[in-house]
XYZ file of C-alpha atoms in Angstrom:
781
model
C 50.451 25.004 -41.016
C 49.376 25.150 -44.259
C 48.383 21.203 -44.364
C 46.518 21.608 -41.434
C 44.260 24.387 -42.956
C 43.823 22.436 -46.082
C 43.382 18.984 -44.299
C 39.814 21.609 -42.881
C 38.914 23.115 -46.369
C 36.329 21.148 -47.636
C 35.772 22.764 -51.309
C 38.276 21.383 -54.033
C 39.210 24.915 -54.797
C 39.592 25.614 -50.731
C 41.848 22.705 -51.022
C 43.804 24.047 -53.978
C 44.243 27.800 -52.715
C 45.930 26.115 -49.668
C 48.113 23.766 -51.676
C 49.327 27.377 -53.786
C 52.535 28.775 -52.369
C 51.762 31.856 -50.764
C 48.109 31.351 -50.925
C 46.713 32.075 -47.749
C 49.208 35.110 -47.155
C 47.663 38.619 -47.809
C 49.977 41.097 -48.384
C 47.233 44.513 -47.555
C 46.999 44.845 -44.039
C 43.399 45.605 -43.732
C 42.799 42.205 -45.754
C 44.693 40.565 -42.833
C 42.567 42.490 -40.253
C 39.338 41.041 -42.406
C 40.213 37.994 -42.516
C 41.092 37.311 -38.522
C 37.879 38.390 -38.019
C 36.326 36.184 -40.391
C 38.286 32.986 -38.598
C 36.414 34.321 -35.205
C 33.013 34.433 -37.112
C 33.694 31.235 -38.394
C 35.011 29.908 -35.343
C 31.782 31.099 -33.244
C 29.690 29.492 -35.558
C 31.376 26.262 -35.347
C 31.204 26.069 -31.784
C 27.975 26.851 -31.904
C 25.020 25.969 -34.724
C 27.977 24.238 -36.941
C 29.834 25.272 -39.792
C 28.732 25.895 -43.327
C 27.023 23.290 -45.764
C 30.185 23.157 -48.000
C 30.184 19.312 -48.809
C 29.273 18.004 -51.825
C 30.710 20.718 -54.072
C 32.609 18.805 -57.158
C 35.487 19.484 -58.730
C 34.621 21.593 -61.859
C 37.916 23.324 -63.307
C 37.313 21.027 -66.741
C 33.774 21.569 -66.752
C 33.738 25.077 -66.298
C 37.033 25.249 -69.272
C 34.793 23.046 -71.422
C 31.630 25.722 -70.916
C 33.781 28.474 -71.943
C 34.512 26.876 -75.064
C 30.706 26.070 -75.672
C 31.489 22.630 -74.953
C 29.074 19.700 -74.662
C 28.498 18.412 -71.246
C 27.578 14.734 -70.626
C 24.971 13.929 -67.830
C 27.299 13.025 -64.755
C 29.222 16.788 -65.678
C 25.221 18.746 -65.325
C 25.098 16.728 -62.515
C 28.249 18.090 -60.953
C 27.480 21.298 -62.101
C 23.567 20.795 -60.554
C 25.563 20.088 -57.223
C 27.249 23.028 -56.981
C 24.280 24.643 -57.957
C 22.545 23.789 -54.640
C 25.145 24.253 -52.388
C 25.080 27.821 -53.863
C 21.176 28.047 -51.853
C 22.609 26.275 -49.331
C 25.182 27.731 -47.937
C 22.933 31.443 -48.724
C 20.436 29.825 -46.570
C 22.688 28.966 -43.733
C 23.888 32.342 -43.371
C 20.605 33.929 -43.672
C 19.477 31.485 -40.849
C 22.775 32.431 -38.474
C 24.451 35.713 -39.891
C 23.590 37.481 -37.130
C 26.880 35.695 -34.974
C 28.719 36.351 -38.508
C 27.904 39.651 -40.249
C 31.309 39.491 -42.248
C 30.919 36.138 -43.628
C 26.942 36.737 -44.036
C 27.497 39.910 -46.040
C 30.112 37.817 -48.272
C 27.567 34.912 -48.497
C 25.112 37.319 -49.475
C 26.929 37.845 -52.756
C 26.418 34.474 -53.899
C 24.098 34.255 -56.673
C 20.658 32.154 -56.467
C 20.596 29.147 -59.605
C 17.966 27.602 -58.601
C 15.951 27.727 -61.799
C 18.806 26.089 -63.600
C 19.670 23.562 -61.103
C 15.685 22.609 -60.916
C 15.700 22.194 -64.636
C 18.925 19.883 -64.297
C 17.143 18.021 -61.652
C 14.235 17.285 -63.707
C 16.112 16.202 -66.892
C 17.933 13.398 -65.106
C 16.903 10.035 -62.990
C 18.813 8.981 -59.957
C 20.836 7.142 -63.209
C 21.622 10.322 -64.740
C 19.450 9.524 -67.930
C 17.308 11.696 -69.568
C 13.693 11.219 -68.382
C 11.178 10.457 -70.969
C 9.550 13.734 -69.389
C 12.049 16.364 -70.349
C 10.882 16.005 -74.421
C 7.546 14.542 -76.182
C 9.336 13.575 -78.755
C 12.277 11.721 -76.576
C 9.217 9.645 -74.945
C 7.715 8.952 -78.946
C 10.860 7.721 -79.786
C 11.496 5.422 -76.925
C 8.260 4.230 -77.054
C 8.982 3.103 -80.753
C 12.112 1.647 -80.166
C 10.997 -0.628 -76.782
C 8.220 -1.319 -78.887
C 10.016 -2.437 -82.228
C 12.539 -4.132 -80.069
C 10.191 -6.756 -78.176
C 8.651 -7.502 -81.621
C 12.125 -8.462 -83.078
C 12.567 -10.077 -80.203
C 9.340 -11.969 -80.613
C 10.540 -13.200 -84.087
C 14.093 -14.290 -83.318
C 12.518 -16.834 -80.600
C 9.792 -17.993 -83.100
C 12.813 -18.765 -85.670
C 14.919 -20.498 -82.593
C 11.614 -22.921 -82.039
C 11.563 -23.602 -86.335
C 12.011 -26.913 -86.853
C 13.212 -26.018 -90.210
C 15.841 -23.739 -88.298
C 17.080 -24.944 -85.211
C 18.654 -27.959 -86.840
C 21.199 -25.502 -88.208
C 22.568 -23.284 -84.608
C 24.851 -23.818 -82.787
C 23.498 -23.364 -80.162
C 20.038 -22.190 -78.400
C 20.055 -18.463 -77.971
C 19.939 -14.471 -79.634
C 22.758 -12.430 -79.582
C 23.508 -8.716 -80.967
C 26.335 -8.064 -83.146
C 26.816 -4.648 -84.426
C 23.468 -3.597 -82.818
C 21.451 -5.953 -84.794
C 19.858 -9.402 -83.749
C 21.399 -12.315 -84.994
C 21.454 -16.250 -84.702
C 24.417 -18.848 -84.114
C 24.359 -21.048 -87.036
C 27.220 -23.304 -87.565
C 29.563 -22.268 -90.673
C 28.333 -25.882 -92.588
C 24.559 -24.996 -92.421
C 25.329 -21.275 -93.502
C 23.284 -21.752 -97.041
C 20.210 -23.386 -95.145
C 19.807 -19.793 -93.246
C 19.509 -16.824 -95.910
C 20.510 -13.387 -94.040
C 23.338 -11.126 -93.502
C 26.520 -12.093 -91.918
C 28.272 -10.317 -89.397
C 30.477 -11.375 -87.524
C 31.675 -15.180 -87.009
C 32.945 -16.892 -83.696
C 37.135 -17.398 -83.057
C 37.459 -20.493 -84.055
C 35.280 -19.829 -87.238
C 32.823 -22.688 -86.359
C 29.679 -20.152 -85.841
C 28.703 -17.833 -88.245
C 26.109 -15.019 -86.560
C 23.616 -14.101 -89.118
C 21.144 -11.672 -89.523
C 18.101 -13.752 -90.729
C 16.371 -12.212 -94.086
C 13.151 -11.827 -92.282
C 14.540 -9.645 -89.514
C 16.412 -7.220 -91.263
C 13.876 -5.022 -92.213
C 12.544 -5.073 -88.564
C 16.101 -4.388 -87.281
C 16.281 -1.549 -89.718
C 13.012 0.221 -88.252
C 14.349 -0.324 -84.272
C 18.268 1.175 -85.261
C 16.616 3.953 -87.008
C 14.060 4.387 -83.992
C 17.305 4.541 -81.016
C 19.152 6.853 -83.762
C 15.716 9.120 -82.971
C 16.399 8.746 -79.065
C 20.281 9.211 -79.132
C 19.664 13.099 -81.291
C 16.822 13.855 -79.077
C 19.274 12.838 -75.942
C 22.033 15.413 -77.464
C 20.139 17.719 -77.920
C 18.361 18.259 -74.877
C 22.107 17.713 -73.265
C 23.005 20.397 -75.836
C 20.294 22.707 -74.943
C 21.542 22.558 -70.975
C 24.599 22.685 -71.693
C 24.206 26.067 -73.439
C 22.072 27.428 -70.325
C 25.011 26.414 -67.942
C 27.664 28.368 -70.507
C 24.912 31.146 -70.259
C 25.302 30.727 -66.266
C 29.157 30.374 -66.138
C 30.569 33.920 -64.864
C 27.971 33.639 -61.985
C 29.160 30.035 -61.621
C 32.761 31.300 -61.144
C 32.126 33.862 -58.814
C 29.678 31.869 -56.769
C 32.670 29.279 -56.488
C 34.939 31.876 -55.504
C 32.614 33.094 -52.959
C 32.624 29.680 -51.828
C 36.162 29.426 -51.412
C 36.354 32.372 -49.369
C 33.958 31.712 -47.032
C 35.091 27.784 -46.990
C 38.967 28.593 -45.974
C 37.581 30.801 -43.301
C 35.925 28.124 -41.859
C 39.182 25.790 -42.160
C 41.287 28.449 -40.066
C 38.425 28.508 -37.364
C 38.484 24.716 -37.757
C 42.015 25.191 -36.861
C 41.744 28.239 -34.154
C 39.355 25.707 -32.300
C 42.007 22.490 -32.633
C 44.944 24.607 -31.629
C 42.800 26.807 -28.420
C 44.189 29.922 -30.236
C 42.890 33.320 -29.978
C 42.278 36.449 -32.236
C 45.291 39.178 -31.448
C 45.124 42.703 -31.148
C 46.765 43.896 -34.432
C 48.490 47.113 -34.645
C 51.562 48.808 -36.609
C 54.543 49.468 -34.759
C 56.106 46.208 -34.938
C 55.303 45.149 -31.280
C 54.748 41.551 -29.923
C 53.158 40.688 -26.784
C 52.114 37.054 -26.725
C 51.094 35.664 -23.140
C 50.966 31.716 -22.688
C 52.430 31.560 -26.315
C 53.005 27.545 -27.608
C 54.434 26.288 -30.855
C 51.334 25.389 -32.923
C 52.838 22.557 -33.742
C 52.676 20.630 -30.276
C 49.738 19.928 -28.463
C 48.211 22.188 -26.475
C 47.914 19.595 -23.283
C 51.337 18.806 -23.288
C 53.452 22.375 -24.605
C 55.055 24.245 -21.527
C 53.630 27.994 -22.511
C 55.565 31.194 -21.791
C 55.005 34.660 -21.838
C 56.774 36.850 -24.927
C 56.870 40.701 -24.963
C 59.241 42.055 -27.529
C 58.153 46.045 -27.715
C 58.839 49.319 -26.653
C 62.489 50.337 -26.407
C 63.232 46.614 -26.464
C 64.604 45.709 -30.186
C 66.681 42.641 -29.328
C 65.746 39.768 -27.408
C 68.737 37.226 -26.535
C 67.535 33.881 -25.941
C 69.912 31.778 -23.674
C 70.362 28.361 -21.739
C 70.760 25.134 -21.668
C 70.812 22.973 -25.290
C 67.501 21.342 -26.225
C 65.429 24.002 -23.792
C 63.759 25.382 -26.174
C 65.171 28.291 -27.520
C 64.694 27.641 -31.419
C 61.044 26.506 -30.404
C 59.934 29.668 -29.182
C 62.213 31.889 -31.911
C 59.860 30.191 -34.912
C 56.636 30.133 -32.322
C 56.792 33.934 -32.448
C 57.975 33.934 -36.153
C 54.857 31.869 -37.202
C 52.718 34.034 -34.745
C 53.885 36.826 -37.521
C 53.247 34.923 -40.470
C 49.691 33.342 -39.180
C 48.825 37.134 -38.546
C 49.233 37.992 -42.004
C 47.323 34.594 -43.474
C 44.062 35.678 -41.008
C 45.053 32.495 -38.870
C 44.034 32.534 -34.932
C 47.570 32.719 -32.625
C 48.756 29.920 -30.035
C 48.953 32.434 -27.495
C 46.419 33.484 -24.682
C 43.446 35.889 -24.833
C 45.026 39.693 -24.721
C 47.443 38.737 -27.585
C 49.163 41.227 -29.386
C 51.002 40.573 -33.220
C 51.562 43.676 -35.143
C 51.689 43.251 -39.034
C 55.472 43.166 -40.458
C 56.630 43.481 -44.206
C 58.777 40.211 -43.753
C 59.877 37.746 -41.204
C 64.200 37.335 -41.956
C 65.276 34.253 -40.837
C 68.652 32.118 -40.181
C 67.849 28.582 -39.111
C 69.628 25.719 -39.488
C 72.446 24.236 -41.649
C 72.918 26.043 -45.496
C 76.081 24.347 -46.084
C 76.625 23.082 -49.752
C 79.321 21.638 -51.393
C 77.837 22.776 -55.057
C 78.195 26.524 -53.767
C 81.550 25.748 -52.129
C 79.699 27.228 -48.674
C 80.556 25.639 -45.436
C 78.228 25.856 -42.582
C 79.687 29.472 -41.116
C 80.361 31.214 -44.818
C 76.845 30.108 -45.612
C 75.001 31.476 -42.185
C 77.183 34.705 -42.964
C 75.603 34.890 -46.431
C 72.299 34.752 -45.165
C 73.149 37.419 -42.655
C 74.589 39.550 -45.176
C 70.963 39.287 -46.955
C 68.950 40.081 -43.671
C 71.009 43.088 -43.160
C 70.430 44.311 -46.436
C 66.591 43.892 -46.327
C 65.828 44.122 -42.608
C 63.736 47.596 -42.207
C 61.411 49.075 -39.042
C 58.535 46.798 -39.770
C 60.689 43.679 -39.885
C 60.651 40.830 -37.596
C 64.296 38.919 -37.799
C 64.822 35.503 -36.201
C 68.736 34.503 -35.990
C 69.712 30.833 -34.663
C 73.226 30.516 -32.663
C 74.555 33.846 -34.376
C 77.650 34.307 -34.857
C 78.146 29.984 -34.003
C 80.524 28.235 -36.289
C 83.828 29.453 -36.663
C 86.675 31.287 -33.489
C 84.269 31.906 -30.461
C 86.094 35.297 -29.777
C 85.627 36.553 -33.660
C 81.965 35.181 -34.020
C 80.846 36.943 -30.583
C 82.134 39.907 -31.746
C 80.703 39.172 -35.408
C 77.007 38.866 -33.523
C 77.173 41.892 -31.291
C 78.126 43.829 -34.456
C 75.350 42.465 -36.351
C 72.774 42.475 -33.581
C 73.557 46.311 -33.093
C 73.425 46.911 -36.751
C 69.744 45.344 -36.930
C 68.724 47.134 -33.531
C 69.725 50.784 -35.051
C 67.296 49.637 -38.429
C 64.401 49.211 -35.633
C 63.538 45.740 -36.417
C 62.640 43.583 -34.094
C 64.866 41.006 -33.315
C 64.803 37.342 -31.236
C 68.525 35.907 -31.427
C 69.739 32.815 -29.822
C 72.902 32.066 -28.370
C 75.735 30.772 -25.674
C 78.174 33.378 -25.988
C 78.540 35.278 -22.127
C 79.276 38.432 -24.420
C 75.956 39.163 -26.161
C 74.389 37.830 -22.238
C 76.615 40.882 -21.654
C 74.655 43.578 -23.586
C 71.747 43.650 -22.063
C 73.711 45.560 -19.252
C 74.894 48.316 -21.579
C 71.999 48.585 -24.447
C 68.882 49.136 -23.077
C 67.671 48.014 -26.254
C 68.442 44.652 -25.413
C 66.755 41.963 -22.779
C 68.177 38.655 -21.569
C 65.832 35.808 -21.655
C 66.630 32.146 -20.863
C 65.029 28.966 -20.267
C 65.581 27.299 -16.419
C 67.520 24.191 -16.300
C 66.729 21.503 -13.192
C 69.974 20.742 -11.615
C 68.476 17.851 -9.986
C 67.502 16.168 -12.818
C 69.888 17.819 -14.935
C 66.939 18.238 -17.830
C 65.504 21.535 -19.393
C 61.783 22.887 -17.898
C 61.187 24.961 -20.826
C 59.934 27.373 -18.574
C 61.310 30.845 -19.686
C 62.775 33.793 -17.615
C 62.446 37.454 -19.265
C 65.692 39.585 -17.914
C 67.788 37.057 -16.317
C 70.718 35.131 -18.929
C 71.081 31.226 -18.495
C 73.891 29.237 -18.927
C 74.187 26.768 -21.587
C 74.869 23.701 -18.716
C 77.094 22.137 -21.519
C 78.777 19.957 -18.789
C 75.403 19.356 -16.923
C 74.202 17.916 -20.611
C 77.089 16.151 -21.377
C 76.698 14.008 -18.398
C 72.796 13.497 -18.877
C 74.081 12.140 -22.488
C 76.740 10.033 -21.029
C 80.097 11.519 -21.176
C 82.056 9.664 -18.321
C 83.466 11.778 -14.832
C 86.655 11.909 -15.894
C 86.334 13.538 -18.935
C 84.081 15.814 -17.407
C 86.520 16.783 -14.893
C 88.791 17.461 -17.207
C 86.841 19.758 -19.090
C 85.791 21.721 -15.955
C 89.745 22.150 -15.038
C 90.419 23.561 -18.571
C 87.385 26.233 -17.771
C 88.277 29.830 -18.257
C 88.158 31.075 -14.074
C 86.278 33.643 -15.399
C 83.886 31.623 -17.356
C 83.424 29.431 -14.685
C 82.420 32.083 -12.185
C 79.952 33.592 -14.242
C 78.102 30.572 -14.630
C 78.419 29.920 -11.168
C 76.850 33.038 -10.761
C 74.092 32.759 -13.054
C 73.236 29.570 -12.289
C 72.858 30.591 -8.306
C 70.840 33.034 -9.586
C 68.474 30.959 -11.295
C 68.324 28.598 -8.398
C 67.696 31.589 -6.104
C 64.448 32.558 -8.567
C 63.136 29.422 -8.414
C 63.150 28.835 -4.950
C 61.952 32.537 -4.285
C 59.269 31.731 -7.099
C 58.140 28.613 -5.576
C 58.000 29.981 -2.478
C 56.001 33.203 -3.848
C 53.350 30.828 -5.603
C 53.021 28.600 -2.253
C 52.445 32.215 -0.253
C 49.975 33.367 -3.017
C 47.864 29.455 -2.409
C 48.000 29.914 0.962
C 46.823 33.322 1.044
C 44.035 32.211 -1.568
C 42.772 29.309 0.975
C 42.801 31.568 4.209
C 40.872 34.368 2.299
C 38.503 31.406 0.513
C 37.888 29.811 4.359
C 37.648 33.829 5.588
C 34.884 33.972 3.243
C 33.205 31.106 4.012
C 33.109 30.987 7.673
C 32.112 35.148 7.127
C 28.971 33.319 4.702
C 27.979 30.687 7.362
C 28.150 33.739 10.565
C 25.985 35.483 8.300
C 23.400 32.488 7.742
C 23.574 31.803 11.413
C 22.656 35.817 12.246
C 19.819 35.682 10.283
C 18.323 33.034 11.127
C 18.289 33.818 15.398
C 17.031 37.075 13.994
C 14.276 34.811 12.220
C 13.521 32.894 15.381
C 13.472 35.701 17.299
C 10.678 37.884 15.015
C 8.463 34.588 15.054
C 8.956 33.996 18.660
C 7.437 37.500 19.139
C 5.016 37.019 16.281
C 4.012 33.825 18.537
C 3.731 35.389 21.502
C 1.634 38.623 19.960
C -0.568 36.163 18.605
C -1.247 34.014 21.379
C -2.002 37.175 23.216
C -4.899 38.239 20.356
C -6.163 34.835 20.706
C -6.665 34.891 24.683
C -7.893 38.496 24.670
C -10.532 37.427 22.322
C -11.427 34.357 23.869
C -11.945 36.009 27.058
C -14.160 38.453 25.221
C -16.035 36.155 23.711
C -16.907 34.714 27.561
C -17.628 38.009 28.310
C -20.439 38.924 25.633
C -21.776 35.359 26.597
C -22.296 36.387 30.141
C -23.763 39.566 28.807
C -26.277 37.944 26.427
C -26.954 35.457 29.743
C -27.783 38.931 32.005
C -25.388 38.433 35.008
C -24.058 42.088 34.895
C -21.714 41.753 38.186
C -20.077 38.335 36.261
C -19.940 40.339 33.499
C -17.973 43.103 34.983
C -15.635 40.393 36.940
C -14.637 38.790 33.471
C -14.122 42.322 31.977
C -11.787 43.236 34.976
C -10.063 39.610 34.664
C -9.585 40.244 30.858
C -7.441 43.808 31.538
C -5.945 41.716 33.752
C -4.874 39.555 31.231
C -3.662 41.807 28.959
C -1.356 43.538 31.762
C -0.127 40.068 32.123
C 0.551 40.229 28.272
C 1.983 43.111 27.748
C 4.333 42.871 30.882
C 5.384 39.534 29.061
C 5.888 40.752 26.174
C 7.974 43.696 27.734
C 10.325 40.748 29.686
C 10.934 38.885 26.633
C 12.102 41.959 25.295
C 14.055 43.025 27.591
C 15.700 39.351 27.654
C 16.752 39.444 24.488
C 18.618 42.264 24.862
C 20.198 41.090 27.694
C 23.995 40.251 27.574
C 24.816 38.898 30.844
C 25.632 35.446 31.099
C 22.478 33.140 32.529
C 22.712 30.374 34.800
C 23.229 26.766 33.125
C 20.654 24.764 34.233
C 21.573 21.539 36.029
C 18.862 19.043 34.108
C 19.809 16.252 37.099
C 18.051 18.207 39.866
C 15.439 20.403 37.326
C 11.904 20.138 37.365
C 8.512 20.357 35.547
C 7.097 23.751 36.650
C 10.433 25.463 36.934
C 11.086 28.913 35.491
C 13.393 29.207 32.742
C 14.507 31.781 30.155
C 14.809 31.218 26.646
C 18.508 32.520 25.778
C 17.895 35.813 23.859
C 14.354 35.331 24.349
C 11.454 35.329 26.699
C 10.856 33.857 30.399
C 8.509 30.523 30.528
C 7.979 27.428 32.600
C 9.583 23.962 32.286
C 6.948 21.811 30.879
C 8.828 18.712 29.928
C 12.449 17.725 30.406
C 14.596 17.101 27.144
C 13.651 14.287 24.671
C 16.058 12.066 22.952
C 16.757 14.857 20.798
C 18.033 17.360 23.015
C 14.610 19.436 22.808
C 12.422 20.696 26.369
C 8.989 21.755 25.915
C 8.454 25.117 27.675
C 5.887 27.380 28.486
C 5.839 30.892 27.493
C 2.837 32.977 27.878
C -0.037 30.812 26.366
C 2.173 29.537 23.452
C 4.237 25.877 24.102
C 7.885 25.868 22.231
C 9.977 22.932 21.763
C 13.592 24.645 21.979
C 17.034 22.821 22.677
C 18.174 22.287 25.767
C 21.457 24.544 25.115
C 19.150 27.474 24.504
C 17.529 27.630 28.219
C 18.848 28.837 30.998
C 17.482 29.038 34.500
C 16.343 32.063 36.075
C 14.987 32.886 39.761
C 13.873 36.751 38.385
C 11.123 35.475 35.582
C 7.659 35.298 36.650
C 5.925 31.532 37.310
C 4.044 30.332 34.314
C 1.113 28.010 34.008
C 1.465 24.650 35.884
C 2.671 21.188 34.532
C 1.076 18.194 35.024
C 3.441 16.672 38.215
C 3.052 20.269 39.798
C -1.363 19.795 39.407
C -1.952 15.967 40.243
C -2.559 15.610 43.659
C -1.174 13.128 45.615
C -3.326 10.119 46.480
C -3.299 11.417 50.467
C -4.352 14.433 49.275
C -7.455 14.027 47.028
C -10.580 16.070 47.344
C -13.938 14.334 47.617
C -15.064 15.977 44.778
C -12.099 14.928 42.215
C -12.187 11.641 43.126
C -15.694 10.249 42.294
C -16.620 10.511 38.560
C -19.316 12.969 38.914
C -19.793 15.930 36.698
C -20.358 16.489 32.897
C -18.916 13.333 30.765
C -16.757 13.664 28.049
C -15.916 10.373 25.752
C -12.942 10.954 23.377
C -12.239 7.178 22.667
C -11.368 6.595 19.669
C -10.038 10.396 18.497
C -7.489 12.320 17.104
C -4.990 14.244 19.703
C -5.894 17.568 18.182
C -9.229 16.344 17.985
C -9.852 15.739 21.320
C -8.036 18.528 22.588
C -10.336 21.051 20.738
C -13.293 19.216 22.382
C -11.536 19.430 25.785
C -11.401 22.991 24.953
C -15.095 23.477 24.108
C -15.785 21.265 27.571
C -14.063 23.664 29.783
C -15.578 26.984 27.844
C -18.823 25.578 28.544
C -18.463 24.384 31.569
C -16.256 27.744 32.923
C -19.686 29.826 31.598
C -21.978 27.900 33.400
C -20.734 27.122 36.724
C -19.579 23.708 37.109
C -16.592 22.488 38.914
C -15.762 19.131 37.598
C -15.738 17.196 34.484
C -14.861 13.463 33.703
C -12.865 12.445 30.268
C -13.097 9.400 29.172
C -9.597 8.247 27.093
C -9.200 4.609 27.410
C -5.834 3.242 27.747
C -4.206 2.692 25.146
C -0.353 3.504 24.325
C -1.053 6.702 26.696
C -0.356 8.947 23.830
C -4.272 10.307 23.917
C -4.072 10.369 28.020
C -0.644 12.386 28.207
C -1.628 15.018 25.562
C -4.783 15.723 27.496
C -3.513 15.640 30.777
C -0.443 17.738 29.294
C -3.376 20.524 27.912
C -5.223 20.294 31.030
C -2.360 21.265 32.966
C -1.652 24.830 31.069
C -5.093 25.432 31.147
C -6.658 28.629 33.594
C -9.665 26.902 33.881
C -8.278 24.065 35.662
C -7.768 23.828 39.700
C -6.198 20.394 39.513
C -6.515 16.898 38.030
C -5.756 13.192 38.357
C -6.674 10.017 37.710
C -9.755 8.308 38.601
C -9.999 5.409 40.936
C -9.406 1.827 40.025
C -12.949 0.911 39.849
C -14.022 4.091 38.204
C -11.803 3.405 35.602
C -8.453 4.255 36.142
C -5.529 5.582 34.012
C -8.016 5.594 30.985
C -10.416 8.238 32.886
C -9.292 11.865 34.420
C -11.076 13.578 36.447
C -10.725 17.292 36.454
C -11.744 19.569 39.106
C -12.082 23.681 37.932
C -11.979 27.263 39.764
C -14.867 27.834 41.177
């Protein structure tokens, strides 16, 4: 696990801390709790804005040692120091922005000492290649300019010598080279006397001498002096910056330690997210409550999680069950949880976990035999157990794998029982794996002992890795042997050799485990069915509530529409009365007022009938739609009485006249009634038969109204205006010209005429007068 933490660390010092033995372990309980809280804060940041910018911090151990001795740093080393200083500022700024969600880590980051001025000075001194900039010093800039000028002059003179006819024949090649930081010519050895100068080197064969011409000696000397001045000034600048870095050494070391602390917190947070771990409750009572515990090295997707409790009066948890069934893995997982808490790591368990702080985790796991120390497997275990007994205390967690194994089973079981009883007397918490029936029976005679076992599937002969608390398990050695390929003859012989009591106990435990598994399966199925039934009940309850709310809304809207229609009718009649009064017909005005009161009375009766109908509970007679005709009295289910204006359409909706309002109502919501007052007549009931036509209607006399080209709504409005004017003027007939077309406008107008109180009857004109394209209307006198 330390390696996994180290893999998430991003600073050299953080990784080095993980490499130290015990580097993550906290001895103080307060420190352990603080580290756990910091891990939780780091994980929240990782899952939110992201981790702190800890990358880019170089290894500075050797640099800091040299600074401590006032040593000189190179340009590269000073650049590394500047990178660390920039990291200090970046981390401090990060927590200044995100510190609200991580107050502990923000307080730690606030202790970082800003060294921005030193960082800026180092950055401004060097260029991208790590060379000192000319701007770092006027002296350096002047020395470099002089050196560049002299180098250019030396190059010009050398190239001139290469082209000189007196010199060129003596050269072995036509190029200029540098020896001992001075420009020289390649001269043939046999022409040495022809060129005066200083010999600085010779070729490996001796055929070429590298000679500095006499004419270049003074220029090369001056160039060398300028280059030495550049070196001296550069060293001075490096020494000055190194001195300033040395002065800031205490702050740099303190900041690096702070970064290490923050780095490890984020490494623990990243590991917590990777393991899907949780921060446990931490106490001082040596109690362990670990719901859905997993071994941290197992993938969360593959591991079988189990609930483990070791608290209260239970001091020894005896784990039994088949080999390779998960006993040792679970025991190690509990031990690791105790160590994790001491190291500030979250535990691989579900929320609600509790892991108290322990002073020591004492373990006897594995084979400790040693030829050098003359220790057998059993004697090595006993030596380790002696150390455990001497060290155990009420604040210890003890994990013992296969205690008492490796010797005579009777003596080993007796010794194991005595050791476990002694550890329970000390108050320590103990997990022990065993196959001894004697230890399994301890839970029945000593309340400090508790059995737990791992299941074994008898059908597949494989472990299920599920823990069962309170039940002792069988070892299932025969089943495991069969799974591993042992022949049936050997297995039959082994079963025959088993002690009768052991066989009886194993059979009893197996039957008990099978019964419990079956009952738990049935319980899970019952819970599933109950959950599904409750969900279905809730779903239907919600749907019923929605339907009731919709019904109430429809009733309310219907009543509002009826009231609005009655008010509109009242207003229209009142308008007619005002027109009559302005016309001077007092008698006609009085008669119209009486009609107004009659309409109001009829509206009240209709509203009362509607309210009474909505409250009726007795069943209504269904409508036989095969015999239904327009004009029949109908009742809207739960609503008012009305008149059927049109039979149901293809969507099953019928047109019903309720008062002065027309409603499209599903046919299933209508019922027949013999007590409802008749409403306005339909088009069919009003249209006269051919043989009954009145002469005043059959002839196109009266006011002519051309409706061709209008929309349905516009045409109906025009017809209403014409009917109102005709009623006021006492006219008895109207001629409505709507044309043939598709018949939509004609049918809409005739449906409207059927509902008008002014219309006595209407019919299509004769063929010579327009036929179905013209509607003749007779009004009430």
